[in-house]
Coordinates of C-alpha atoms in Angstrom, one line a residue:
X1 CA 128.2 134.9 148.4
X2 CA 127.8 135.4 144.7
X3 CA 127.7 139.0 143.6
X4 CA 125.3 138.1 140.8
X5 CA 124.2 134.8 139.2
X6 CA 125.7 134.3 135.7
X7 CA 122.3 133.9 134.2
X8 CA 118.7 134.7 134.9
X9 CA 117.9 131.1 135.6
X10 CA 120.6 130.6 138.3
X11 CA 119.3 133.4 140.5
X12 CA 117.8 132.4 143.9
X13 CA 114.3 133.5 142.9
X14 CA 112.8 135.3 140.1
X15 CA 112.4 138.7 141.1
X16 CA 109.1 140.3 140.4
X17 CA 107.4 142.2 143.2
X18 CA 104.8 144.4 144.5
X19 CA 106.9 147.5 144.6
X20 CA 104.0 149.7 143.7
X21 CA 100.2 149.1 143.7
X22 CA 99.1 148.0 140.2
X23 CA 95.7 147.6 138.7
X24 CA 94.2 144.1 138.3
X25 CA 94.4 142.7 134.8
X26 CA 90.9 143.0 133.2
X27 CA 90.8 139.2 132.7
X28 CA 91.9 138.3 136.2
X29 CA 92.5 134.6 136.7
X30 CA 91.3 133.9 133.2
X31 CA 94.3 135.6 131.7
X32 CA 96.7 133.3 129.9
X33 CA 100.2 133.7 131.2
X34 CA 103.6 132.9 129.6
X35 CA 106.7 133.1 131.7
X36 CA 110.0 132.8 129.9
X37 CA 113.7 133.1 130.4
X38 CA 115.9 135.0 127.8
X39 CA 116.6 133.2 124.6
X40 CA 119.8 131.3 123.7
X41 CA 122.3 130.3 122.7
X42 CA 124.2 131.5 125.7
X43 CA 127.9 130.4 125.5
X44 CA 128.8 132.5 122.5
X45 CA 129.5 136.1 121.6
X46 CA 126.5 137.7 119.8
X47 CA 124.8 141.0 119.2
X48 CA 122.2 140.4 122.0
X49 CA 124.6 140.2 124.9
X50 CA 125.6 136.5 125.1
X51 CA 129.3 136.0 125.8
X52 CA 131.4 132.9 125.6
X53 CA 133.0 134.0 128.8
X54 CA 129.7 134.2 130.6
X55 CA 127.9 130.8 129.8
X56 CA 124.7 129.6 131.4
X57 CA 126.7 127.5 133.9
X58 CA 127.2 128.8 137.4
X59 CA 130.2 126.6 138.4
X60 CA 132.1 126.6 135.1
X61 CA 131.4 130.4 134.9
X62 CA 132.6 131.5 138.3
X63 CA 134.2 128.6 140.1
X64 CA 136.0 125.9 138.1
X65 CA 136.5 128.2 135.1
X66 CA 140.2 127.3 134.3
X67 CA 140.0 123.6 135.3
X68 CA 139.5 122.4 131.7
X69 CA 138.1 118.9 131.5
X70 CA 138.0 118.7 135.3
X71 CA 135.6 121.6 135.5
X72 CA 132.1 121.0 137.0
X73 CA 129.5 121.6 134.2
X74 CA 125.8 121.8 134.8
X75 CA 122.7 123.9 134.2
X76 CA 120.1 125.1 136.6
X77 CA 116.4 125.7 135.9
X78 CA 114.7 129.0 136.2
X79 CA 113.4 128.3 139.7
X80 CA 111.7 131.7 140.1
X81 CA 109.5 131.1 137.0
X82 CA 108.6 127.7 138.4
X83 CA 107.7 129.2 141.8
X84 CA 105.4 131.7 140.2
X85 CA 103.8 129.1 138.0
X86 CA 103.0 126.9 141.0
X87 CA 101.4 129.8 142.9
X88 CA 98.9 131.4 140.6
X89 CA 95.6 130.0 139.5
X90 CA 95.6 131.5 136.0
X91 CA 96.6 129.1 133.2
X92 CA 100.4 129.5 133.0
X93 CA 103.1 128.2 130.7
X94 CA 106.8 128.2 131.3
X95 CA 109.2 128.4 128.4
X96 CA 112.7 127.9 129.8
X97 CA 115.9 128.2 127.7
X98 CA 114.2 128.8 124.4
X99 CA 116.1 129.7 121.2
X100 CA 114.9 132.9 119.6
X101 CA 113.1 131.0 116.8
X102 CA 111.4 128.8 119.5
X103 CA 110.2 132.0 121.3
X104 CA 108.9 133.4 118.0
X105 CA 107.1 130.1 117.3
X106 CA 105.4 130.3 120.7
X107 CA 104.3 133.9 120.0
X108 CA 102.9 133.0 116.5
X109 CA 101.1 129.8 117.5
X110 CA 99.5 130.6 120.9
X111 CA 97.9 133.7 122.3
X112 CA 98.8 135.1 125.7
X113 CA 97.4 137.9 127.7
X114 CA 100.5 138.4 129.9
X115 CA 104.1 137.6 129.0
X116 CA 106.7 137.7 131.8
X117 CA 110.4 137.8 131.1
X118 CA 113.1 137.2 133.7
X119 CA 116.8 138.2 133.1
X120 CA 120.0 139.5 134.6
X121 CA 121.5 142.8 133.6
X122 CA 124.0 141.6 131.0
X123 CA 121.1 140.2 128.9
X124 CA 119.5 143.6 128.4
X125 CA 119.8 143.3 124.7
X126 CA 117.9 140.0 124.7
X127 CA 115.1 141.4 126.8
X128 CA 114.8 144.4 124.5
X129 CA 114.6 142.1 121.5
X130 CA 112.0 139.9 123.2
X131 CA 109.8 142.9 124.0
X132 CA 110.0 144.0 120.3
X133 CA 109.0 140.5 119.2
X134 CA 106.0 140.5 121.6
X135 CA 104.9 143.9 120.3
X136 CA 105.2 142.6 116.7
X137 CA 103.4 139.3 117.1
X138 CA 101.1 139.8 120.1
X139 CA 100.5 143.6 120.5
X140 CA 97.7 143.0 122.9
X141 CA 99.8 141.2 125.5
X142 CA 100.9 142.9 128.7
X143 CA 104.7 142.6 129.1
X144 CA 106.1 142.1 132.6
X145 CA 109.9 142.2 133.1
X146 CA 111.7 141.2 136.3
X147 CA 114.7 139.5 137.7
X148 CA 118.0 141.2 138.6
X149 CA 117.6 143.3 135.5
X150 CA 114.8 145.2 137.3
X151 CA 117.4 146.8 139.5
X152 CA 118.6 148.9 136.6
X153 CA 117.5 152.5 137.3
X154 CA 117.1 153.3 133.6
X155 CA 115.4 150.1 132.5
X156 CA 112.1 151.7 131.7
X157 CA 113.8 153.9 129.2
X158 CA 115.6 151.1 127.4
X159 CA 112.9 148.5 126.9
X160 CA 109.2 148.6 125.8
X161 CA 107.5 146.8 128.8
X162 CA 104.3 147.6 130.6
X163 CA 105.6 146.6 134.1
X164 CA 109.1 146.5 135.5
X165 CA 108.8 145.1 138.9
X166 CA 111.3 144.3 141.6
X167 CA 111.5 141.8 144.4
X168 CA 109.4 138.7 145.0
X169 CA 107.2 137.7 142.0
X170 CA 104.5 135.5 143.5
X171 CA 102.9 138.3 145.4
X172 CA 103.0 140.7 142.5
X173 CA 101.4 138.2 140.0
X174 CA 98.8 137.2 142.5
X175 CA 97.9 140.9 143.0
X176 CA 97.9 141.6 139.3
X177 CA 95.6 138.7 138.7
X178 CA 93.2 139.6 141.5
X179 CA 94.1 136.6 143.6
X180 CA 94.7 136.3 147.3
X181 CA 98.3 137.5 147.7
X182 CA 98.7 136.1 151.2
X183 CA 97.8 132.5 150.8
X184 CA 100.5 129.9 151.5
X185 CA 103.3 129.4 149.1
X186 CA 103.4 126.1 147.2
X187 CA 106.9 124.9 146.6
X188 CA 107.8 123.6 143.1
X189 CA 109.2 120.1 142.8
X190 CA 112.5 120.6 141.0
X191 CA 115.9 119.1 141.0
X192 CA 118.9 121.3 141.6
X193 CA 120.8 120.8 138.4
X194 CA 120.7 119.0 135.0
X195 CA 123.3 117.8 132.6
X196 CA 126.0 117.5 135.3
X197 CA 129.3 116.3 134.1
X198 CA 133.0 116.5 135.0
X199 CA 136.2 114.8 133.7
X200 CA 134.4 114.3 130.4
X201 CA 131.8 112.0 132.1
X202 CA 128.1 112.5 132.7
X203 CA 127.1 112.2 136.3
X204 CA 124.2 110.1 137.4
X205 CA 120.7 111.5 137.1
X206 CA 119.0 108.6 138.8
X207 CA 116.5 109.2 141.7
X208 CA 118.4 109.8 144.8
X209 CA 121.6 110.9 143.0
X210 CA 120.6 114.6 142.6
X211 CA 119.7 117.1 145.2
X212 CA 116.3 118.9 145.2
X213 CA 116.2 122.6 145.1
X214 CA 114.7 124.1 148.3
X215 CA 113.9 127.9 148.5
X216 CA 113.0 128.8 152.1
X217 CA 113.3 132.6 151.7
X218 CA 114.8 135.3 149.5
X219 CA 116.9 138.3 150.3
X220 CA 119.7 138.6 152.8
X221 CA 119.5 140.6 156.1
X222 CA 123.2 141.1 156.0
X223 CA 122.8 143.7 153.2
X224 CA 126.3 143.9 151.7
X225 CA 126.5 147.0 149.6
X226 CA 127.5 145.1 146.4
X227 CA 124.8 142.4 146.7
X228 CA 122.2 142.7 144.0
X229 CA 120.1 139.9 145.6
X230 CA 119.9 141.7 148.9
X231 CA 119.0 145.0 147.2
X232 CA 116.3 143.4 145.1
X233 CA 114.5 142.1 148.1
X234 CA 114.6 145.2 150.3
X235 CA 118.2 145.7 151.3
X236 CA 119.9 145.4 154.6
X237 CA 117.9 143.9 157.4
X238 CA 115.1 142.6 155.1
X239 CA 114.2 139.3 153.6
X240 CA 111.1 137.4 152.6
X241 CA 110.3 134.1 154.3
X242 CA 108.2 131.7 152.3
X243 CA 108.4 129.2 155.1
X244 CA 109.2 131.0 158.4
X245 CA 108.9 128.0 160.7
X246 CA 110.8 124.7 160.9
X247 CA 107.6 122.8 160.7
X248 CA 106.6 124.4 157.4
X249 CA 110.0 123.8 155.9
X250 CA 110.1 120.2 157.1
X251 CA 106.7 119.5 155.4
X252 CA 108.1 120.9 152.1
X253 CA 111.2 118.8 152.4
X254 CA 109.1 115.7 153.1
X255 CA 107.1 116.4 150.0
X256 CA 110.2 116.8 147.9
X257 CA 111.7 113.6 149.3
X258 CA 108.6 111.6 148.5
X259 CA 108.0 112.9 145.0
X260 CA 111.5 113.4 143.7
X261 CA 113.1 110.5 145.6
X262 CA 115.8 112.7 147.1
X263 CA 117.7 112.7 150.4
X264 CA 119.7 115.9 149.8
X265 CA 118.7 119.5 149.3
X266 CA 120.4 122.5 147.7
X267 CA 119.1 125.3 149.9
X268 CA 118.8 128.5 147.8
X269 CA 118.7 130.9 150.7
X270 CA 121.4 133.6 151.0
X271 CA 122.2 132.9 154.7
X272 CA 120.1 129.9 155.7
X273 CA 121.5 129.4 159.1
X274 CA 121.0 133.0 160.1
X275 CA 117.3 132.0 160.7
X276 CA 118.4 130.2 163.8
X277 CA 115.0 129.4 165.4
X278 CA 113.8 127.8 162.1
X279 CA 117.0 125.8 161.7
X280 CA 117.0 124.4 165.2
X281 CA 113.3 123.4 164.9
X282 CA 114.1 121.7 161.7
X283 CA 116.9 119.8 163.5
X284 CA 114.4 118.6 166.1
X285 CA 112.1 117.3 163.4
X286 CA 114.8 115.6 161.5
X287 CA 115.8 113.8 164.7
X288 CA 112.3 112.9 165.6
X289 CA 111.5 111.4 162.2
X290 CA 115.0 109.9 161.7
X291 CA 115.8 111.9 158.5
X292 CA 119.3 111.3 157.2
X293 CA 119.1 114.4 155.0
X294 CA 122.1 116.3 153.6
X295 CA 121.8 120.1 153.2
X296 CA 123.9 122.3 150.9
X297 CA 123.7 125.9 152.2
X298 CA 125.0 129.4 151.8
X299 CA 126.3 130.9 155.1
X300 CA 128.5 133.6 156.4
X301 CA 131.5 132.5 158.5
X302 CA 130.3 134.1 161.8
X303 CA 126.9 132.5 161.5
X304 CA 128.5 129.1 161.0
X305 CA 130.5 129.7 164.1
X306 CA 127.4 130.4 166.2
X307 CA 126.4 126.7 165.8
X308 CA 128.1 123.8 167.5
X309 CA 129.6 121.1 165.4
X310 CA 127.0 118.6 166.7
X311 CA 124.2 120.9 165.5
X312 CA 125.7 121.3 162.0
X313 CA 126.2 117.6 161.7
X314 CA 122.8 116.8 163.0
X315 CA 121.2 119.2 160.5
X316 CA 123.0 117.4 157.8
X317 CA 125.1 120.4 156.7
X318 CA 127.2 118.8 154.1
X319 CA 128.3 121.6 151.8
X320 CA 128.7 125.3 152.6
X321 CA 129.2 128.3 150.3
X322 CA 130.8 131.0 152.3
X323 CA 132.6 134.4 151.8
X324 CA 136.3 134.6 152.3
X325 CA 137.0 138.2 151.5
X326 CA 140.5 138.6 153.0
X327 CA 142.2 139.3 156.3
X328 CA 141.3 143.0 156.2
X329 CA 137.8 142.9 154.7
X330 CA 135.5 145.8 155.4
X331 CA 132.5 143.5 155.6
X332 CA 131.0 142.9 159.1
X333 CA 129.9 139.4 158.3
X334 CA 133.6 138.3 158.5
X335 CA 134.5 140.5 161.4
X336 CA 136.8 138.5 163.7
X337 CA 136.3 135.3 161.7
X338 CA 139.3 133.0 161.4
X339 CA 138.2 131.5 158.1
X340 CA 141.3 129.4 157.8
X341 CA 140.7 127.5 161.0
X342 CA 136.9 127.4 160.3
X343 CA 137.4 125.8 156.9
X344 CA 139.8 123.1 158.3
X345 CA 137.4 122.3 161.1
X346 CA 134.5 121.9 158.7
X347 CA 136.4 119.7 156.3
X348 CA 137.6 117.5 159.2
X349 CA 133.9 116.6 159.7
X350 CA 133.3 116.0 155.9
X351 CA 131.7 119.3 155.2
X352 CA 132.7 120.5 151.8
X353 CA 133.3 124.2 151.4
X354 CA 133.0 126.6 148.4
X355 CA 134.9 129.7 149.3
X356 CA 134.1 133.0 147.7
X357 CA 136.7 135.7 147.3
X358 CA 136.3 139.2 145.7
X359 CA 139.1 140.6 143.6
X360 CA 139.4 144.4 143.5
X361 CA 138.0 145.5 146.8
X362 CA 138.7 149.2 147.6
X363 CA 141.8 148.3 149.6
X364 CA 143.3 146.1 146.9
X365 CA 146.3 147.4 145.0
X366 CA 148.7 145.9 142.5
X367 CA 151.1 145.4 145.4
X368 CA 148.8 143.5 147.8
X369 CA 146.6 141.5 145.5
X370 CA 149.0 138.7 145.1
X371 CA 149.0 138.2 148.9
X372 CA 145.2 138.4 148.9
X373 CA 145.1 135.6 146.3
X374 CA 147.5 133.5 148.2
X375 CA 145.5 133.9 151.4
X376 CA 142.4 132.8 149.6
X377 CA 143.8 129.7 148.0
X378 CA 145.6 128.7 151.3
X379 CA 142.1 127.8 152.6
X380 CA 142.2 124.8 150.1
X381 CA 138.4 124.8 149.9
X382 CA 136.8 122.2 147.6
X383 CA 135.7 124.9 145.2
X384 CA 136.6 128.6 145.1
X385 CA 134.7 131.4 143.4
X386 CA 136.5 134.5 142.4
X387 CA 134.6 137.6 141.3
X388 CA 135.5 141.1 140.5
X389 CA 134.2 143.8 142.9
X390 CA 131.4 145.1 140.7
X391 CA 128.8 147.8 141.4
X392 CA 125.6 146.3 140.0
X393 CA 123.1 149.0 138.9
X394 CA 120.7 149.9 141.7
X395 CA 122.9 148.6 144.6
X396 CA 124.3 150.8 147.3
X397 CA 127.8 150.3 145.8
X398 CA 126.5 151.5 142.4
X399 CA 125.1 154.6 144.0
X400 CA 128.3 155.3 145.8
X401 CA 130.5 154.9 142.7
X402 CA 128.0 156.9 140.7
X403 CA 128.2 159.8 143.2
X404 CA 131.9 159.7 143.0
X405 CA 131.8 160.0 139.2
X406 CA 133.8 156.8 138.6
X407 CA 131.3 154.8 136.6
X408 CA 132.4 154.1 133.0
X409 CA 128.8 153.5 131.7
X410 CA 126.6 155.5 134.1
X411 CA 123.6 155.0 131.8
X412 CA 124.1 151.3 131.8
X413 CA 123.6 151.2 128.0
X414 CA 126.3 148.5 127.3
X415 CA 126.0 146.0 130.2
X416 CA 126.8 142.7 128.4
X417 CA 130.3 142.5 129.9
X418 CA 129.2 143.6 133.4
X419 CA 129.1 140.2 135.0
X420 CA 132.1 140.1 137.4
X421 CA 134.3 137.8 135.2
X422 CA 136.0 140.2 132.8
X423 CA 136.6 143.8 133.8
X424 CA 135.5 146.6 136.0
X425 CA 132.6 148.9 135.0
X426 CA 134.2 151.8 136.9
X427 CA 137.5 153.4 137.6
X428 CA 139.3 151.6 140.5
X429 CA 141.4 153.9 142.7
X430 CA 144.4 151.7 142.8
X431 CA 144.3 149.5 139.7
X432 CA 144.9 150.4 136.1
X433 CA 142.3 149.2 133.5
X434 CA 143.1 145.6 132.6
X435 CA 144.9 144.7 135.7
X436 CA 141.8 143.4 137.3
X437 CA 141.4 140.8 134.5
X438 CA 144.9 139.6 134.9
X439 CA 144.6 139.2 138.7
X440 CA 141.2 137.4 138.3
X441 CA 142.7 134.8 136.0
X442 CA 145.8 134.5 138.2
X443 CA 143.5 133.7 141.2
X444 CA 141.7 130.9 139.4
X445 CA 144.9 129.6 138.0
X446 CA 146.9 129.6 141.2
X447 CA 144.0 127.8 143.0
X448 CA 144.1 125.0 140.4
X449 CA 147.9 124.8 140.4
X450 CA 148.2 124.6 144.1
X451 CA 145.1 122.7 145.2
X452 CA 144.4 120.6 142.1
X453 CA 141.0 119.6 140.6
X454 CA 138.0 120.5 142.7
X455 CA 136.4 117.1 142.0
X456 CA 139.3 115.4 143.7
X457 CA 139.2 117.8 146.7
X458 CA 135.6 116.7 147.1
X459 CA 136.6 113.1 147.4
X460 CA 139.3 113.9 150.0
X461 CA 136.9 115.7 152.3
X462 CA 134.1 113.2 151.8
X463 CA 136.4 110.4 152.8
X464 CA 137.5 112.3 155.9
X465 CA 133.9 112.6 157.0
X466 CA 133.2 109.0 156.3
X467 CA 136.2 107.8 158.4
X468 CA 135.2 110.1 161.3
X469 CA 131.5 109.2 161.4
X470 CA 131.1 105.7 159.9
X471 CA 130.9 104.3 163.5
X472 CA 128.8 107.1 165.0
X473 CA 126.4 105.8 167.6
X474 CA 123.5 107.6 165.9
X475 CA 122.2 105.5 163.0
X476 CA 120.7 108.6 161.4
X477 CA 124.2 110.3 161.2
X478 CA 125.9 107.1 160.1
X479 CA 123.4 106.6 157.2
X480 CA 124.1 110.1 155.8
X481 CA 127.8 109.6 155.7
X482 CA 127.4 106.2 154.2
X483 CA 125.2 107.6 151.4
X484 CA 127.7 110.3 150.7
X485 CA 130.6 107.8 150.6
X486 CA 128.9 105.1 148.6
X487 CA 131.0 105.7 145.5
X488 CA 134.4 106.4 147.2
X489 CA 135.7 102.8 146.8
X490 CA 134.8 102.6 143.2
X491 CA 134.2 105.6 141.0
X492 CA 136.1 108.0 143.2
X493 CA 139.0 105.6 143.3
X494 CA 138.9 105.4 139.5
X495 CA 138.8 109.2 139.2
X496 CA 141.8 109.5 141.5
X497 CA 143.7 106.9 139.4
X498 CA 142.9 108.8 136.2
X499 CA 143.9 112.2 137.7
X500 CA 147.2 110.6 139.0
X501 CA 148.0 109.7 135.4
X502 CA 147.0 113.1 134.2
X503 CA 149.2 115.0 136.6
X504 CA 152.1 112.5 136.4
X505 CA 154.6 115.4 135.8
X506 CA 153.2 117.7 138.5
X507 CA 155.0 116.6 141.7
X508 CA 152.9 118.6 144.1
X509 CA 149.5 117.5 142.8
X510 CA 150.8 114.0 142.3
X511 CA 151.7 113.8 146.0
X512 CA 148.2 114.9 147.0
X513 CA 146.7 112.3 144.8
X514 CA 149.0 109.6 146.2
X515 CA 148.0 110.5 149.7
X516 CA 144.3 110.3 148.8
X517 CA 144.8 107.0 146.9
X518 CA 146.5 105.5 149.9
X519 CA 143.8 106.6 152.2
X520 CA 141.1 105.1 149.9
X521 CA 143.0 101.8 149.8
X522 CA 143.5 101.8 153.5
X523 CA 139.8 102.4 154.2
X524 CA 138.2 100.2 151.5
X525 CA 141.0 97.6 150.9
X526 CA 140.9 95.3 147.9
X527 CA 137.7 96.8 146.5
X528 CA 139.3 100.2 145.9
X529 CA 142.5 98.7 144.6
X530 CA 140.7 96.6 142.0
X531 CA 138.2 99.3 141.0
X532 CA 140.8 102.1 140.6
X533 CA 142.6 101.0 137.4
X534 CA 139.4 99.4 135.9
X535 CA 137.3 102.6 136.1
X536 CA 140.3 104.9 136.0
X537 CA 141.3 103.8 132.4
X538 CA 137.8 104.7 131.2
X539 CA 137.8 108.0 132.9
X540 CA 141.2 108.9 131.6
X541 CA 140.1 108.2 128.0
X542 CA 137.1 110.5 128.6
X543 CA 139.3 113.2 130.1
X544 CA 141.5 113.2 127.0
X545 CA 138.5 113.4 124.7
X546 CA 137.0 116.2 126.7
X547 CA 140.2 118.2 126.6
X548 CA 140.4 117.9 122.8
X549 CA 136.7 118.7 122.5
X550 CA 137.0 121.9 124.5
X551 CA 140.2 123.0 122.7
X552 CA 138.2 122.7 119.5
X553 CA 135.7 125.2 120.7
X554 CA 133.1 122.8 122.2
X555 CA 130.4 124.6 124.2
X556 CA 127.4 123.4 126.2
X557 CA 123.8 124.7 126.0
X558 CA 120.8 123.7 128.1
X559 CA 117.8 122.0 126.6
X560 CA 114.5 123.9 126.2
X561 CA 111.7 123.2 128.7
X562 CA 108.1 123.8 127.9
X563 CA 105.7 123.2 130.8
X564 CA 102.0 123.8 131.3
X565 CA 100.8 124.3 134.9
X566 CA 97.4 122.7 135.0
X567 CA 98.2 119.6 132.9
X568 CA 101.5 118.9 134.5
X569 CA 102.9 118.3 131.0
X570 CA 106.6 118.9 130.5
X571 CA 108.3 118.8 127.1
X572 CA 112.1 118.9 126.7
X573 CA 113.1 119.9 123.2
X574 CA 116.0 117.6 122.3
X575 CA 117.0 119.9 119.4
X576 CA 118.1 122.5 122.0
X577 CA 120.1 120.2 124.3
X578 CA 123.9 120.5 124.4
X579 CA 125.4 120.4 121.0
X580 CA 126.0 116.8 121.7
X581 CA 124.5 115.5 124.8
X582 CA 126.6 113.5 127.3
X583 CA 124.4 110.5 126.7
X584 CA 125.3 110.5 123.0
X585 CA 129.0 109.9 123.7
X586 CA 129.0 108.0 127.0
X587 CA 129.8 104.3 126.8
X588 CA 126.7 102.5 127.9
X589 CA 128.5 99.6 129.5
X590 CA 130.3 102.0 131.9
X591 CA 127.2 104.0 133.0
X592 CA 127.0 102.5 136.5
X593 CA 130.7 103.2 137.1
X594 CA 130.2 106.7 135.8
X595 CA 127.5 107.6 138.1
X596 CA 130.8 109.1 138.7
X597 CA 131.4 111.2 141.8
X598 CA 127.8 110.8 142.9
X599 CA 128.6 112.7 146.1
X600 CA 129.6 115.7 143.9
X601 CA 126.3 115.7 142.2
X602 CA 124.8 116.1 145.7
X603 CA 127.3 118.8 146.6
X604 CA 126.0 121.7 144.6

């Protein structure tokens, strides 16, 4: 599981909660509310805490970081803000991914009674600045700050906010506005990602090509000591269910299916399959109503093993994010788990895997880390996240390291580089300062060198699942695998062709690509043979342009979203899109072909 999302918007849920009783706002449900994420730009080094190393992109930030033009690039909305907006009756506006001048414009042109800011800890400087701007331009507004940043024990001393609240935000806001805190949760209708692109090509954003975001619950009962998300929602053994039954969850999924025209769901739940009764009831309903849905879930290895393959396939489990902490991990969720065999078994059924490995565990030394890295990459998962073992303020691990006197910034006054992708914020017992950075980069690099581009690994496993299940007796199962494989013979074949040219001098990767190309040709025949060079030449040209663009310092930024709850109006500010949107440089005549790797879009 991720130690911490790379940005406030990528966190599983916002993070404001009823940690202590609070008075009701004097205006109650008449109060005007503004909910906002921290201001951009994000992918640059600045005085407010942004870092080029820590962009607003979960995958490029922590997973495909060294894969250059093959990296998966996309943004995720601030789902927690949207969840709160949908579940309060007070007039509420969401300002997502604003630039600082856009935030100031909002403060100077519209009056609000309550302004809520969500953030992670590295963006402390931005939250502090936003609080100052609110006091300057709207001194009468109540400032509420939440998100992972609320875990900081000293936050009250570092920012000028009226409420710093932790945990689940819907209940807190309802209580503060004098509303019924226990009424049912209304799920927002939101797609899982935007601006998706890889190999220099924008991926399709047509209905049915992108997964919906589904948030069944928040928190994780496993309670790993380093996990900021688990700590934020109560710690070990605790979580908050928004939809505790399979029937409730099925109804939400049907609504998302109907209004967003989706058939796949990115399930933002720290360990979705751990809630076994709910999952199995959902399976019953999917069978009863002939739903060929695909689910992309987070799960621990041992929980996955508690289900039969038939149950996983029936549920549409198509993509799994799971921890692979090493053969001697101290964490119970991996106790006795043969993750190598498990990954191979999942892949043989077409289930893509994102492995997650922590660098710098207590048992790691300069002598054994190379072996730990090789063990991780030997899983050959479709994606692999590597993160530094980082005590996040407020977690049990933070308290332990603090008690041992090993924190380098115990007051957490300079947190901009505490994001798990640069250096330790404490003294490691076995590693000298700087070694952790070298090992982290080595892990990403070795995975790419040995296993090749993630986007190609996805095609390999998708093909394996299609071959295995294309003649399955259950039409519901067949249809899902057909949907996931619909681009294999065309755009995937072209991508493999382009990658084969790109890695012409890398014998190991070239051999992998040749095997996949032969398998595609064997399965789809003349269609794949003809499509590969036609589409592949276009992709190869985009790869080369993207490589040059990135080497020249190109960065991506998300657009600004401005949404009013009661009117349903959404305004996307084009001036704050990526510095040059994919649509501006895509070749229009090739757009259908470059619905590119459509299965990947549905594999987040």
